[in-house]
Amino acid sequence: MADEAASRPLKLDRIDLQILAIIQQDARLTNVMLAERIGLSASPCLERVRRLEKGKLVTAYRAVLNLEKLIPHLYTYMEVTLKSHHAQDFMRFEKYVLKQPEMLTCSLISGDFDYLIRVISTDIAHLHAISERMFNAEVGVEKHFTYICVKTVKDTTEVPIDALLAARQRTAL
């Protein structure tokens, strides 16, 4: 019974959605500051945050680094096509990717290639080493194309909760 309750989605109200939107923007807010912004007292606000965490709606709190001030770097995108398309081929490749710290995101894509991977490297030589390591790992890569990111126009991890809910309501009518 406990597993069944834990797997059910939480019922969220307007205040829960406000909390999620605010902590996406600034997870360092104290509970008192968060409570003030949403118009609750501190204790019920903390209970709601803990419920959202327990329900796995909030899974982590992270710092966003200013890499420009830290180290020279290069973002690239790799299109990867596998030689074979059996379940074990996908699993083997994905297991490899999960162990590569420079591969920041990896998505299975529909279309002309299999995966789109966002890679960070210090320079072209480092990027080449990452590519070579992938081919030498014998994880079923047939081919890949790499695109260098010249300029990042938008890079956010914030989910537009209000916009998604509004769109969902429009399509449900």
Tab-separated table of C-alpha atoms in Angstrom:
chain	number	residue	atom	x	y	z
A	1	MET	CA	0.000	0.000	0.000
A	2	ALA	CA	2.804	2.458	0.845
A	3	ASP	CA	4.461	1.857	-2.543
A	4	GLU	CA	1.142	2.472	-4.274
A	5	ALA	CA	0.665	5.799	-2.474
A	6	ALA	CA	4.245	6.857	-3.234
A	7	SER	CA	3.815	6.134	-6.953
A	8	ARG	CA	0.658	8.233	-7.284
A	9	PRO	CA	1.243	11.797	-8.475
A	10	LEU	CA	0.884	14.487	-5.829
A	11	LYS	CA	-2.131	16.736	-6.027
A	12	LEU	CA	-0.727	20.219	-6.500
A	13	ASP	CA	-2.477	23.482	-5.847
A	14	ARG	CA	-1.616	27.043	-6.836
A	15	ILE	CA	0.669	27.496	-3.812
A	16	ASP	CA	2.636	24.308	-4.576
A	17	LEU	CA	3.141	25.529	-8.147
A	18	GLN	CA	4.282	28.930	-6.849
A	19	ILE	CA	6.813	27.224	-4.577
A	20	LEU	CA	8.166	25.159	-7.473
A	21	ALA	CA	8.449	28.209	-9.725
A	22	ILE	CA	10.222	30.287	-7.065
A	23	ILE	CA	12.739	27.665	-5.943
A	24	GLN	CA	13.659	26.998	-9.574
A	25	GLN	CA	14.765	30.624	-9.789
A	26	ASP	CA	16.479	30.785	-6.391
A	27	ALA	CA	16.907	27.618	-4.357
A	28	ARG	CA	18.956	29.506	-1.756
A	29	LEU	CA	15.956	31.389	-0.414
A	30	THR	CA	15.407	30.712	3.250
A	31	ASN	CA	12.126	29.104	4.182
A	32	VAL	CA	11.045	32.369	5.828
A	33	MET	CA	11.756	34.352	2.644
A	34	LEU	CA	9.946	31.761	0.513
A	35	ALA	CA	6.964	31.802	2.869
A	36	GLU	CA	6.771	35.607	2.666
A	37	ARG	CA	6.818	35.533	-1.141
A	38	ILE	CA	3.912	33.100	-1.351
A	39	GLY	CA	1.932	34.507	1.556
A	40	LEU	CA	2.202	31.633	4.024
A	41	SER	CA	3.700	31.352	7.463
A	42	ALA	CA	7.031	29.516	7.700
A	43	SER	CA	5.799	26.217	9.140
A	44	PRO	CA	3.175	25.343	6.479
A	45	CYS	CA	5.580	26.517	3.781
A	46	LEU	CA	8.276	24.148	5.043
A	47	GLU	CA	5.745	21.298	5.204
A	48	ARG	CA	4.844	21.915	1.555
A	49	VAL	CA	8.481	22.022	0.436
A	50	ARG	CA	9.197	18.766	2.285
A	51	ARG	CA	6.114	17.157	0.703
A	52	LEU	CA	7.321	18.251	-2.758
A	53	GLU	CA	10.773	16.812	-2.016
A	54	LYS	CA	9.348	13.553	-0.642
A	55	GLY	CA	7.103	13.280	-3.704
A	56	LYS	CA	10.219	13.635	-5.921
A	57	LEU	CA	8.987	16.835	-7.576
A	58	VAL	CA	12.137	18.495	-6.251
A	59	THR	CA	15.041	16.117	-6.755
A	60	ALA	CA	18.113	18.322	-6.208
A	61	TYR	CA	19.413	21.777	-5.419
A	62	ARG	CA	22.403	22.907	-7.503
A	63	ALA	CA	24.620	25.903	-8.133
A	64	VAL	CA	24.856	27.351	-11.647
A	65	LEU	CA	28.493	28.108	-12.426
A	66	ASN	CA	29.795	30.953	-14.566
A	67	LEU	CA	32.199	28.909	-16.677
A	68	GLU	CA	33.441	31.992	-18.530
A	69	LYS	CA	35.175	33.029	-15.311
A	70	LEU	CA	36.310	29.516	-14.414
A	71	ILE	CA	37.951	27.895	-17.436
A	72	PRO	CA	38.066	28.211	-21.228
A	73	HIS	CA	35.565	25.759	-22.651
A	74	LEU	CA	33.733	24.695	-25.763
A	75	TYR	CA	30.202	23.325	-26.070
A	76	THR	CA	29.444	20.982	-28.931
A	77	TYR	CA	26.557	18.833	-30.005
A	78	MET	CA	27.126	15.321	-31.332
A	79	GLU	CA	24.683	13.444	-33.517
A	80	VAL	CA	25.386	9.755	-32.950
A	81	THR	CA	24.120	6.872	-35.069
A	82	LEU	CA	24.482	3.308	-33.817
A	83	LYS	CA	25.423	0.386	-36.062
A	84	SER	CA	22.601	-1.786	-34.763
A	85	HIS	CA	19.267	-0.983	-33.174
A	86	HIS	CA	18.557	-3.798	-30.744
A	87	ALA	CA	17.675	-3.071	-27.122
A	88	GLN	CA	21.068	-4.287	-25.881
A	89	ASP	CA	22.842	-1.924	-28.324
A	90	PHE	CA	21.001	1.077	-26.915
A	91	MET	CA	21.625	-0.070	-23.340
A	92	ARG	CA	25.362	-0.584	-23.975
A	93	PHE	CA	25.733	2.877	-25.515
A	94	GLU	CA	23.688	4.580	-22.793
A	95	LYS	CA	25.701	2.829	-20.069
A	96	TYR	CA	28.867	4.219	-21.674
A	97	VAL	CA	27.470	7.762	-21.917
A	98	LEU	CA	26.430	7.762	-18.250
A	99	LYS	CA	30.095	7.282	-17.299
A	100	GLN	CA	31.386	10.187	-19.441
A	101	PRO	CA	31.560	13.401	-17.388
A	102	GLU	CA	32.022	15.633	-20.456
A	103	MET	CA	28.760	14.372	-21.964
A	104	LEU	CA	26.327	16.699	-20.206
A	105	THR	CA	23.059	15.620	-21.811
A	106	CYS	CA	22.147	12.713	-24.044
A	107	SER	CA	18.746	12.226	-25.660
A	108	LEU	CA	17.427	9.400	-27.814
A	109	ILE	CA	16.005	11.163	-30.876
A	110	SER	CA	13.561	10.167	-33.597
A	111	GLY	CA	14.752	10.901	-37.113
A	112	ASP	CA	17.968	10.501	-39.091
A	113	PHE	CA	20.256	9.728	-36.135
A	114	ASP	CA	19.873	8.044	-32.766
A	115	TYR	CA	21.273	10.321	-30.056
A	116	LEU	CA	21.923	14.013	-29.576
A	117	ILE	CA	24.634	14.656	-26.991
A	118	ARG	CA	25.736	17.970	-25.512
A	119	VAL	CA	29.459	17.848	-24.791
A	120	ILE	CA	31.744	20.225	-22.923
A	121	SER	CA	35.483	20.286	-23.582
A	122	THR	CA	38.369	22.646	-22.973
A	123	ASP	CA	39.336	22.881	-26.651
A	124	ILE	CA	39.297	21.038	-29.993
A	125	ALA	CA	42.044	18.622	-28.902
A	126	HIS	CA	40.035	17.640	-25.842
A	127	LEU	CA	36.907	17.236	-27.992
A	128	HIS	CA	38.859	15.008	-30.386
A	129	ALA	CA	40.002	12.872	-27.446
A	130	ILE	CA	36.385	12.489	-26.289
A	131	SER	CA	35.345	11.374	-29.805
A	132	GLU	CA	38.240	8.942	-30.101
A	133	ARG	CA	37.485	7.503	-26.675
A	134	MET	CA	33.874	6.902	-27.753
A	135	PHE	CA	34.908	5.084	-30.934
A	136	ASN	CA	37.611	3.055	-29.190
A	137	ALA	CA	35.175	1.961	-26.477
A	138	GLU	CA	33.406	-0.224	-29.036
A	139	VAL	CA	29.928	0.758	-27.886
A	140	GLY	CA	28.330	0.335	-31.301
A	141	VAL	CA	28.803	3.790	-32.831
A	142	GLU	CA	28.538	3.718	-36.619
A	143	LYS	CA	29.074	7.433	-37.176
A	144	HIS	CA	28.807	10.783	-35.509
A	145	PHE	CA	28.729	14.414	-36.538
A	146	THR	CA	29.898	17.185	-34.256
A	147	TYR	CA	28.630	20.750	-34.287
A	148	ILE	CA	30.492	23.475	-32.433
A	149	CYS	CA	28.319	25.892	-30.503
A	150	VAL	CA	29.361	29.396	-31.544
A	151	LYS	CA	26.937	31.218	-29.245
A	152	THR	CA	24.423	30.094	-26.659
A	153	VAL	CA	21.329	32.255	-26.922
A	154	LYS	CA	19.368	30.594	-24.114
A	155	ASP	CA	20.381	27.999	-21.555
A	156	THR	CA	18.007	27.328	-18.700
A	157	THR	CA	16.918	24.452	-16.541
A	158	GLU	CA	13.795	26.285	-15.356
A	159	VAL	CA	10.605	24.546	-16.412
A	160	PRO	CA	7.853	27.020	-17.448
A	161	ILE	CA	5.220	25.466	-15.190
A	162	ASP	CA	2.531	28.102	-15.838
A	163	ALA	CA	2.935	27.909	-19.623
A	164	LEU	CA	2.806	24.097	-19.649
A	165	LEU	CA	-0.289	23.991	-17.452
A	166	ALA	CA	-2.021	26.631	-19.587
A	167	ALA	CA	-1.221	24.707	-22.775
A	168	ARG	CA	-2.452	21.478	-21.216
A	169	GLN	CA	-5.741	23.117	-20.235
A	170	ARG	CA	-6.196	24.520	-23.763
A	171	THR	CA	-5.650	21.116	-25.373
A	172	ALA	CA	-7.924	19.353	-22.857
A	173	LEU	CA	-10.943	21.421	-23.904
